[in-house]
Amino acid sequence: MPQSNTHTLVDSQSDQRQCWSIIGGFQATMDTPAAKSELKGWAALALLSLGLAGVFALLLAISRVPNVQSVFPWPLQFFQKGLVIHVVFSFVVWFLSLLAGLLTVSTYRLSNGSPHAQNLGPMAIVLGLVAFVLLFVPALMDRGEASLNNYVPVIIDPLYYAGLGVFAISIALQFIRFLINILNHDGAFDPVSQGVAVGGVLYIAALVCFGISLGFRWDTPIDAAFNEDVFWAGGHVLQYQNTLLMIVAWYILGGIAIGKPVIAPSLFKALIGYFTIAAIGLLSIALIYDPTSYDGRNAFTWAQFGMAPPTLIFVAAAAFNLKAHKNTVGNLDWQDPALLSLILSVLVFGLGGYLGLFVDGADTRTPAHYHGVIGGVNLAFIGLFFCFLYPVIGTVCKRTRSLTALIWCYAVGQTFHSLGLFLAGGYGAPRKTAGDDQGIEALGAQVGLYMMGVGALVAVIGGVMFIWIAARLLRQSK
C-alpha cells in the first residue's frame, strides 16, 4: 500500500493552489515518539471498545434466535445490560475514540509537530481508559437497572454516569488542545483538519444539548424516561458528527485510492460548511425549544433528515469522478482496501438510510436502519485505520487476502443482519426484546431473525479479523 500520494488541490479561492499530501503531510508531523504513542493510545482504546461491543453483539444476536434460551441459559437481565454495553461501546466510545485520533493527527499537523499544551493529550488518554472501566464494570455487578433509551443507553448506577462524564471530558480535552493550536498555527490547516475541526464543534454542541436537557429534568426521578429525555437532543447531534467523520473518511480513502481528490476540494469544504451551519441550527433548536418537550423532540427528529443532502451530494460527485478516473486508467483497483472500504461503506450506509424510511420505533425495522447506517460508518473507519492512521505513524499495512476478506465479511454480514431485522420487523418482531419475550409466531419473522443471526455471525467474524490484524500491527509498530 502506498504511504503517500501528493497532488495539487484547488483551494476555495480560484487564485490560490495548495499542495496537499493525503498521508505524507500528516506523516511528516507525526514522526516523533510522543505523537506516535498518542495516536497508538487512541487506536488501542478504539479497538478495545469495538472488540467488547462485538462480543456482546454476537451474544445479543444469539439470544434473540427463537428457542435458543433452552440451549444457553442467560444471566438475569443479560439482554438489557448487554445491549447497553454493546451500543455505548460501538456507538459512543468507538466513534469518539476515532474522533480523538483524528484530532491528534490534525493537532500535530497544525503545530508542525510541536503542539502547545501537549500534556493534555496523554491526560485525555488516561481519562479515556478510566472511563472504559467505569462504563463496563456496572454490567457485571448486581446493581443498577438498564435504561434502553435511544442513542446513549445507560445502566442507572453512579459508576456508569461517572464513566460517561469522564469520557466526555477526555474527548473535550483533545478538542481544547486542538483549538489552542489553531491560534497562530505553524502547520497547514488542510481540508481534512477543517473537517475534523467541525466534528469537534459538533461534539461540543452535543455536550451543550445534553446539559440543556439535563437542566430541564434535573429535579425528576432518574429512570428510563429521564434518560430518554436527557440524551435525545445530544444523541441527534452525535449522529451529525458521525456522518461528518464518515464523509471525511470517504474523502481520505477516495484520494488514496485514485491518487487525486475523489471530489473537488471546494465542494468538500462546502459540505464542511453545511455541517457547521447544522451545528448552529441544532443548538438553536435546543435553545428555542425545551428539548425534552414534545415540540423539542419532534424538531430533533425531523432534523435528522438534514444529514441526507451532504451524503448524497458527496456520493454523486464521487461516483462521477470515479467513473471519469476509470475511463482514464482503464479499470479500478478492486484489491485496494481504500477503494473497497469506500465503496462498501457507501452501499451499506445507503441501505441503512433507505431502511430508515420505513421505521416506526416499535419493531426491529428501527435497529435494521441504524445497524446499516452504523455499519457503513464502521467500514469507512476500518479503511481509515489501515490506509491512513497506521501509515501516518509509519506502520506498513500490506495488501493481503485476510484484509480483503475482513472488509467483505463485515459488509456482507451487516447487510444480512440489517435485512433480517427489517424482515422480522415487518412481521411485528418487537425491538429490545429477546427469546420467548418476543412472542413471535409468523414464519416470516422467524426467518428474518435467523437471517439476522447468521448475518451477525458473519459480521462479527469480519470484526474479529479487523481487531486481530489491527491490534497485531499496532503491537508490531515501532
mmCIF file with all atom_site columns, N, CA and C in Angstrom, residues 430-477:
data_model
loop_
_atom_site.group_PDB
_atom_site.id
_atom_site.type_symbol
_atom_site.label_atom_id
_atom_site.label_alt_id
_atom_site.label_comp_id
_atom_site.label_asym_id
_atom_site.label_entity_id
_atom_site.label_seq_id
_atom_site.pdbx_PDB_ins_code
_atom_site.Cartn_x
_atom_site.Cartn_y
_atom_site.Cartn_z
_atom_site.occupancy
_atom_site.B_iso_or_equiv
_atom_site.pdbx_formal_charge
_atom_site.auth_seq_id
_atom_site.auth_comp_id
_atom_site.auth_asym_id
_atom_site.auth_atom_id
_atom_site.pdbx_PDB_model_num
ATOM 1   N N  . PRO A 1 430 ? -40.824 -7.330  17.943 1.00 0.00 ? 430 PRO A N  1
ATOM 2   C CA . PRO A 1 430 ? -40.547 -6.112  18.729 1.00 0.00 ? 430 PRO A CA 1
ATOM 3   C C  . PRO A 1 430 ? -39.053 -5.909  18.931 1.00 0.00 ? 430 PRO A C  1
ATOM 4   N N  . ARG A 1 431 ? -38.640 -4.655  19.053 1.00 0.00 ? 431 ARG A N  1
ATOM 5   C CA . ARG A 1 431 ? -37.244 -4.343  19.332 1.00 0.00 ? 431 ARG A CA 1
ATOM 6   C C  . ARG A 1 431 ? -36.984 -4.402  20.829 1.00 0.00 ? 431 ARG A C  1
ATOM 7   N N  . LYS A 1 432 ? -35.710 -4.539  21.192 1.00 0.00 ? 432 LYS A N  1
ATOM 8   C CA . LYS A 1 432 ? -35.238 -4.520  22.584 1.00 0.00 ? 432 LYS A CA 1
ATOM 9   C C  . LYS A 1 432 ? -35.822 -5.657  23.416 1.00 0.00 ? 432 LYS A C  1
ATOM 10  N N  . THR A 1 433 ? -36.140 -6.777  22.786 1.00 0.00 ? 433 THR A N  1
ATOM 11  C CA . THR A 1 433 ? -36.592 -7.966  23.498 1.00 0.00 ? 433 THR A CA 1
ATOM 12  C C  . THR A 1 433 ? -35.859 -9.165  22.926 1.00 0.00 ? 433 THR A C  1
ATOM 13  N N  . ALA A 1 434 ? -35.879 -10.285 23.667 1.00 0.00 ? 434 ALA A N  1
ATOM 14  C CA . ALA A 1 434 ? -35.173 -11.482 23.224 1.00 0.00 ? 434 ALA A CA 1
ATOM 15  C C  . ALA A 1 434 ? -35.948 -12.721 23.628 1.00 0.00 ? 434 ALA A C  1
ATOM 16  N N  . GLY A 1 435 ? -35.591 -13.858 22.996 1.00 0.00 ? 435 GLY A N  1
ATOM 17  C CA . GLY A 1 435 ? -36.160 -15.145 23.370 1.00 0.00 ? 435 GLY A CA 1
ATOM 18  C C  . GLY A 1 435 ? -37.660 -15.201 23.238 1.00 0.00 ? 435 GLY A C  1
ATOM 19  N N  . ASP A 1 436 ? -38.307 -15.895 24.202 1.00 0.00 ? 436 ASP A N  1
ATOM 20  C CA . ASP A 1 436 ? -39.757 -16.065 24.174 1.00 0.00 ? 436 ASP A CA 1
ATOM 21  C C  . ASP A 1 436 ? -40.502 -14.762 24.378 1.00 0.00 ? 436 ASP A C  1
ATOM 22  N N  . ASP A 1 437 ? -39.828 -13.747 24.977 1.00 0.00 ? 437 ASP A N  1
ATOM 23  C CA . ASP A 1 437 ? -40.490 -12.458 25.211 1.00 0.00 ? 437 ASP A CA 1
ATOM 24  C C  . ASP A 1 437 ? -40.889 -11.768 23.908 1.00 0.00 ? 437 ASP A C  1
ATOM 25  N N  . GLN A 1 438 ? -40.297 -12.213 22.792 1.00 0.00 ? 438 GLN A N  1
ATOM 26  C CA . GLN A 1 438 ? -40.619 -11.575 21.518 1.00 0.00 ? 438 GLN A CA 1
ATOM 27  C C  . GLN A 1 438 ? -42.012 -11.948 21.031 1.00 0.00 ? 438 GLN A C  1
ATOM 28  N N  . GLY A 1 439 ? -42.520 -13.095 21.488 1.00 0.00 ? 439 GLY A N  1
ATOM 29  C CA . GLY A 1 439 ? -43.862 -13.522 21.100 1.00 0.00 ? 439 GLY A CA 1
ATOM 30  C C  . GLY A 1 439 ? -44.026 -13.699 19.603 1.00 0.00 ? 439 GLY A C  1
ATOM 31  N N  . ILE A 1 440 ? -43.031 -14.295 18.963 1.00 0.00 ? 440 ILE A N  1
ATOM 32  C CA . ILE A 1 440 ? -43.042 -14.415 17.509 1.00 0.00 ? 440 ILE A CA 1
ATOM 33  C C  . ILE A 1 440 ? -43.724 -15.708 17.089 1.00 0.00 ? 440 ILE A C  1
ATOM 34  N N  . GLU A 1 441 ? -44.687 -15.583 16.179 1.00 0.00 ? 441 GLU A N  1
ATOM 35  C CA . GLU A 1 441 ? -45.371 -16.749 15.626 1.00 0.00 ? 441 GLU A CA 1
ATOM 36  C C  . GLU A 1 441 ? -45.264 -16.800 14.102 1.00 0.00 ? 441 GLU A C  1
ATOM 37  N N  . ALA A 1 442 ? -45.208 -15.654 13.450 1.00 0.00 ? 442 ALA A N  1
ATOM 38  C CA . ALA A 1 442 ? -45.174 -15.614 11.990 1.00 0.00 ? 442 ALA A CA 1
ATOM 39  C C  . ALA A 1 442 ? -43.877 -16.223 11.469 1.00 0.00 ? 442 ALA A C  1
ATOM 40  N N  . LEU A 1 443 ? -43.999 -17.050 10.430 1.00 0.00 ? 443 LEU A N  1
ATOM 41  C CA . LEU A 1 443 ? -42.829 -17.700 9.839  1.00 0.00 ? 443 LEU A CA 1
ATOM 42  C C  . LEU A 1 443 ? -41.853 -16.664 9.283  1.00 0.00 ? 443 LEU A C  1
ATOM 43  N N  . GLY A 1 444 ? -42.384 -15.600 8.676  1.00 0.00 ? 444 GLY A N  1
ATOM 44  C CA . GLY A 1 444 ? -41.523 -14.572 8.119  1.00 0.00 ? 444 GLY A CA 1
ATOM 45  C C  . GLY A 1 444 ? -40.651 -13.913 9.170  1.00 0.00 ? 444 GLY A C  1
ATOM 46  N N  . ALA A 1 445 ? -41.213 -13.698 10.356 1.00 0.00 ? 445 ALA A N  1
ATOM 47  C CA . ALA A 1 445 ? -40.441 -13.093 11.436 1.00 0.00 ? 445 ALA A CA 1
ATOM 48  C C  . ALA A 1 445 ? -39.329 -14.024 11.892 1.00 0.00 ? 445 ALA A C  1
ATOM 49  N N  . GLN A 1 446 ? -39.647 -15.325 11.988 1.00 0.00 ? 446 GLN A N  1
ATOM 50  C CA . GLN A 1 446 ? -38.632 -16.289 12.402 1.00 0.00 ? 446 GLN A CA 1
ATOM 51  C C  . GLN A 1 446 ? -37.521 -16.395 11.365 1.00 0.00 ? 446 GLN A C  1
ATOM 52  N N  . VAL A 1 447 ? -37.891 -16.400 10.082 1.00 0.00 ? 447 VAL A N  1
ATOM 53  C CA . VAL A 1 447 ? -36.883 -16.436 9.021  1.00 0.00 ? 447 VAL A CA 1
ATOM 54  C C  . VAL A 1 447 ? -35.989 -15.196 9.106  1.00 0.00 ? 447 VAL A C  1
ATOM 55  N N  . GLY A 1 448 ? -36.604 -14.045 9.331  1.00 0.00 ? 448 GLY A N  1
ATOM 56  C CA . GLY A 1 448 ? -35.840 -12.813 9.447  1.00 0.00 ? 448 GLY A CA 1
ATOM 57  C C  . GLY A 1 448 ? -34.857 -12.843 10.600 1.00 0.00 ? 448 GLY A C  1
ATOM 58  N N  . LEU A 1 449 ? -35.276 -13.392 11.744 1.00 0.00 ? 449 LEU A N  1
ATOM 59  C CA . LEU A 1 449 ? -34.394 -13.425 12.903 1.00 0.00 ? 449 LEU A CA 1
ATOM 60  C C  . LEU A 1 449 ? -33.255 -14.430 12.712 1.00 0.00 ? 449 LEU A C  1
ATOM 61  N N  . TYR A 1 450 ? -33.536 -15.555 12.062 1.00 0.00 ? 450 TYR A N  1
ATOM 62  C CA . TYR A 1 450 ? -32.451 -16.486 11.746 1.00 0.00 ? 450 TYR A CA 1
ATOM 63  C C  . TYR A 1 450 ? -31.454 -15.833 10.779 1.00 0.00 ? 450 TYR A C  1
ATOM 64  N N  . MET A 1 451 ? -31.990 -15.121 9.801  1.00 0.00 ? 451 MET A N  1
ATOM 65  C CA . MET A 1 451 ? -31.149 -14.389 8.850  1.00 0.00 ? 451 MET A CA 1
ATOM 66  C C  . MET A 1 451 ? -30.312 -13.339 9.579  1.00 0.00 ? 451 MET A C  1
ATOM 67  N N  . MET A 1 452 ? -30.936 -12.659 10.529 1.00 0.00 ? 452 MET A N  1
ATOM 68  C CA . MET A 1 452 ? -30.232 -11.676 11.343 1.00 0.00 ? 452 MET A CA 1
ATOM 69  C C  . MET A 1 452 ? -29.090 -12.327 12.114 1.00 0.00 ? 452 MET A C  1
ATOM 70  N N  . GLY A 1 453 ? -29.358 -13.508 12.705 1.00 0.00 ? 453 GLY A N  1
ATOM 71  C CA . GLY A 1 453 ? -28.328 -14.199 13.473 1.00 0.00 ? 453 GLY A CA 1
ATOM 72  C C  . GLY A 1 453 ? -27.143 -14.611 12.620 1.00 0.00 ? 453 GLY A C  1
ATOM 73  N N  . VAL A 1 454 ? -27.415 -15.142 11.425 1.00 0.00 ? 454 VAL A N  1
ATOM 74  C CA . VAL A 1 454 ? -26.334 -15.535 10.524 1.00 0.00 ? 454 VAL A CA 1
ATOM 75  C C  . VAL A 1 454 ? -25.532 -14.311 10.096 1.00 0.00 ? 454 VAL A C  1
ATOM 76  N N  . GLY A 1 455 ? -26.234 -13.228 9.735  1.00 0.00 ? 455 GLY A N  1
ATOM 77  C CA . GLY A 1 455 ? -25.544 -12.008 9.341  1.00 0.00 ? 455 GLY A CA 1
ATOM 78  C C  . GLY A 1 455 ? -24.677 -11.460 10.457 1.00 0.00 ? 455 GLY A C  1
ATOM 79  N N  . ALA A 1 456 ? -25.195 -11.506 11.688 1.00 0.00 ? 456 ALA A N  1
ATOM 80  C CA . ALA A 1 456 ? -24.417 -11.020 12.828 1.00 0.00 ? 456 ALA A CA 1
ATOM 81  C C  . ALA A 1 456 ? -23.152 -11.853 13.009 1.00 0.00 ? 456 ALA A C  1
ATOM 82  N N  . LEU A 1 457 ? -23.274 -13.172 12.819 1.00 0.00 ? 457 LEU A N  1
ATOM 83  C CA . LEU A 1 457 ? -22.108 -14.049 12.960 1.00 0.00 ? 457 LEU A CA 1
ATOM 84  C C  . LEU A 1 457 ? -21.043 -13.706 11.928 1.00 0.00 ? 457 LEU A C  1
ATOM 85  N N  . VAL A 1 458 ? -21.469 -13.517 10.674 1.00 0.00 ? 458 VAL A N  1
ATOM 86  C CA . VAL A 1 458 ? -20.513 -13.181 9.610  1.00 0.00 ? 458 VAL A CA 1
ATOM 87  C C  . VAL A 1 458 ? -19.872 -11.819 9.883  1.00 0.00 ? 458 VAL A C  1
ATOM 88  N N  . ALA A 1 459 ? -20.689 -10.841 10.310 1.00 0.00 ? 459 ALA A N  1
ATOM 89  C CA . ALA A 1 459 ? -20.153 -9.508  10.613 1.00 0.00 ? 459 ALA A CA 1
ATOM 90  C C  . ALA A 1 459 ? -19.162 -9.567  11.767 1.00 0.00 ? 459 ALA A C  1
ATOM 91  N N  . VAL A 1 460 ? -19.478 -10.371 12.784 1.00 0.00 ? 460 VAL A N  1
ATOM 92  C CA . VAL A 1 460 ? -18.576 -10.492 13.927 1.00 0.00 ? 460 VAL A CA 1
ATOM 93  C C  . VAL A 1 460 ? -17.262 -11.149 13.499 1.00 0.00 ? 460 VAL A C  1
ATOM 94  N N  . ILE A 1 461 ? -17.325 -12.116 12.595 1.00 0.00 ? 461 ILE A N  1
ATOM 95  C CA . ILE A 1 461 ? -16.094 -12.721 12.078 1.00 0.00 ? 461 ILE A CA 1
ATOM 96  C C  . ILE A 1 461 ? -15.220 -11.644 11.424 1.00 0.00 ? 461 ILE A C  1
ATOM 97  N N  . GLY A 1 462 ? -15.860 -10.801 10.591 1.00 0.00 ? 462 GLY A N  1
ATOM 98  C CA . GLY A 1 462 ? -15.114 -9.705  9.984  1.00 0.00 ? 462 GLY A CA 1
ATOM 99  C C  . GLY A 1 462 ? -14.572 -8.743  11.016 1.00 0.00 ? 462 GLY A C  1
ATOM 100 N N  . GLY A 1 463 ? -15.378 -8.452  12.043 1.00 0.00 ? 463 GLY A N  1
ATOM 101 C CA . GLY A 1 463 ? -14.925 -7.554  13.094 1.00 0.00 ? 463 GLY A CA 1
ATOM 102 C C  . GLY A 1 463 ? -13.772 -8.124  13.895 1.00 0.00 ? 463 GLY A C  1
ATOM 103 N N  . VAL A 1 464 ? -13.847 -9.423  14.190 1.00 0.00 ? 464 VAL A N  1
ATOM 104 C CA . VAL A 1 464 ? -12.757 -10.077 14.930 1.00 0.00 ? 464 VAL A CA 1
ATOM 105 C C  . VAL A 1 464 ? -11.469 -10.057 14.106 1.00 0.00 ? 464 VAL A C  1
ATOM 106 N N  . MET A 1 465 ? -11.602 -10.317 12.811 1.00 0.00 ? 465 MET A N  1
ATOM 107 C CA . MET A 1 465 ? -10.425 -10.266 11.937 1.00 0.00 ? 465 MET A CA 1
ATOM 108 C C  . MET A 1 465 ? -9.821  -8.864  11.923 1.00 0.00 ? 465 MET A C  1
ATOM 109 N N  . PHE A 1 466 ? -10.680 -7.846  11.869 1.00 0.00 ? 466 PHE A N  1
ATOM 110 C CA . PHE A 1 466 ? -10.191 -6.471  11.890 1.00 0.00 ? 466 PHE A CA 1
ATOM 111 C C  . PHE A 1 466 ? -9.428  -6.181  13.175 1.00 0.00 ? 466 PHE A C  1
ATOM 112 N N  . ILE A 1 467 ? -10.025 -6.536  14.298 1.00 0.00 ? 467 ILE A N  1
ATOM 113 C CA . ILE A 1 467 ? -9.388  -6.244  15.588 1.00 0.00 ? 467 ILE A CA 1
ATOM 114 C C  . ILE A 1 467 ? -8.075  -7.009  15.720 1.00 0.00 ? 467 ILE A C  1
ATOM 115 N N  . TRP A 1 468 ? -8.072  -8.279  15.285 1.00 0.00 ? 468 TRP A N  1
ATOM 116 C CA . TRP A 1 468 ? -6.866  -9.101  15.389 1.00 0.00 ? 468 TRP A CA 1
ATOM 117 C C  . TRP A 1 468 ? -5.736  -8.520  14.545 1.00 0.00 ? 468 TRP A C  1
ATOM 118 N N  . ILE A 1 469 ? -6.037  -8.214  13.269 1.00 0.00 ? 469 ILE A N  1
ATOM 119 C CA . ILE A 1 469 ? -4.998  -7.697  12.378 1.00 0.00 ? 469 ILE A CA 1
ATOM 120 C C  . ILE A 1 469 ? -4.553  -6.304  12.810 1.00 0.00 ? 469 ILE A C  1
ATOM 121 N N  . ALA A 1 470 ? -5.518  -5.457  13.158 1.00 0.00 ? 470 ALA A N  1
ATOM 122 C CA . ALA A 1 470 ? -5.171  -4.090  13.569 1.00 0.00 ? 470 ALA A CA 1
ATOM 123 C C  . ALA A 1 470 ? -4.378  -4.078  14.861 1.00 0.00 ? 470 ALA A C  1
ATOM 124 N N  . ALA A 1 471 ? -4.758  -4.931  15.824 1.00 0.00 ? 471 ALA A N  1
ATOM 125 C CA . ALA A 1 471 ? -4.036  -4.994  17.092 1.00 0.00 ? 471 ALA A CA 1
ATOM 126 C C  . ALA A 1 471 ? -2.619  -5.545  16.892 1.00 0.00 ? 471 ALA A C  1
ATOM 127 N N  . ARG A 1 472 ? -2.494  -6.530  16.013 1.00 0.00 ? 472 ARG A N  1
ATOM 128 C CA . ARG A 1 472 ? -1.168  -7.097  15.753 1.00 0.00 ? 472 ARG A CA 1
ATOM 129 C C  . ARG A 1 472 ? -0.238  -6.055  15.117 1.00 0.00 ? 472 ARG A C  1
ATOM 130 N N  . LEU A 1 473 ? -0.774  -5.306  14.142 1.00 0.00 ? 473 LEU A N  1
ATOM 131 C CA . LEU A 1 473 ? 0.020   -4.254  13.521 1.00 0.00 ? 473 LEU A CA 1
ATOM 132 C C  . LEU A 1 473 ? 0.376   -3.157  14.528 1.00 0.00 ? 473 LEU A C  1
ATOM 133 N N  . LEU A 1 474 ? -0.565  -2.852  15.420 1.00 0.00 ? 474 LEU A N  1
ATOM 134 C CA . LEU A 1 474 ? -0.296  -1.827  16.437 1.00 0.00 ? 474 LEU A CA 1
ATOM 135 C C  . LEU A 1 474 ? 0.807   -2.277  17.382 1.00 0.00 ? 474 LEU A C  1
ATOM 136 N N  . ARG A 1 475 ? 0.784   -3.559  17.744 1.00 0.00 ? 475 ARG A N  1
ATOM 137 C CA . ARG A 1 475 ? 1.795   -4.089  18.657 1.00 0.00 ? 475 ARG A CA 1
ATOM 138 C C  . ARG A 1 475 ? 3.162   -4.146  17.993 1.00 0.00 ? 475 ARG A C  1
ATOM 139 N N  . GLN A 1 476 ? 3.188   -4.426  16.687 1.00 0.00 ? 476 GLN A N  1
ATOM 140 C CA . GLN A 1 476 ? 4.456   -4.566  15.974 1.00 0.00 ? 476 GLN A CA 1
ATOM 141 C C  . GLN A 1 476 ? 5.059   -3.230  15.562 1.00 0.00 ? 476 GLN A C  1
ATOM 142 N N  . SER A 1 477 ? 4.250   -2.181  15.565 1.00 0.00 ? 477 SER A N  1
ATOM 143 C CA . SER A 1 477 ? 4.776   -0.878  15.137 1.00 0.00 ? 477 SER A CA 1
ATOM 144 C C  . SER A 1 477 ? 5.812   -0.373  16.119 1.00 0.00 ? 477 SER A C  1
#
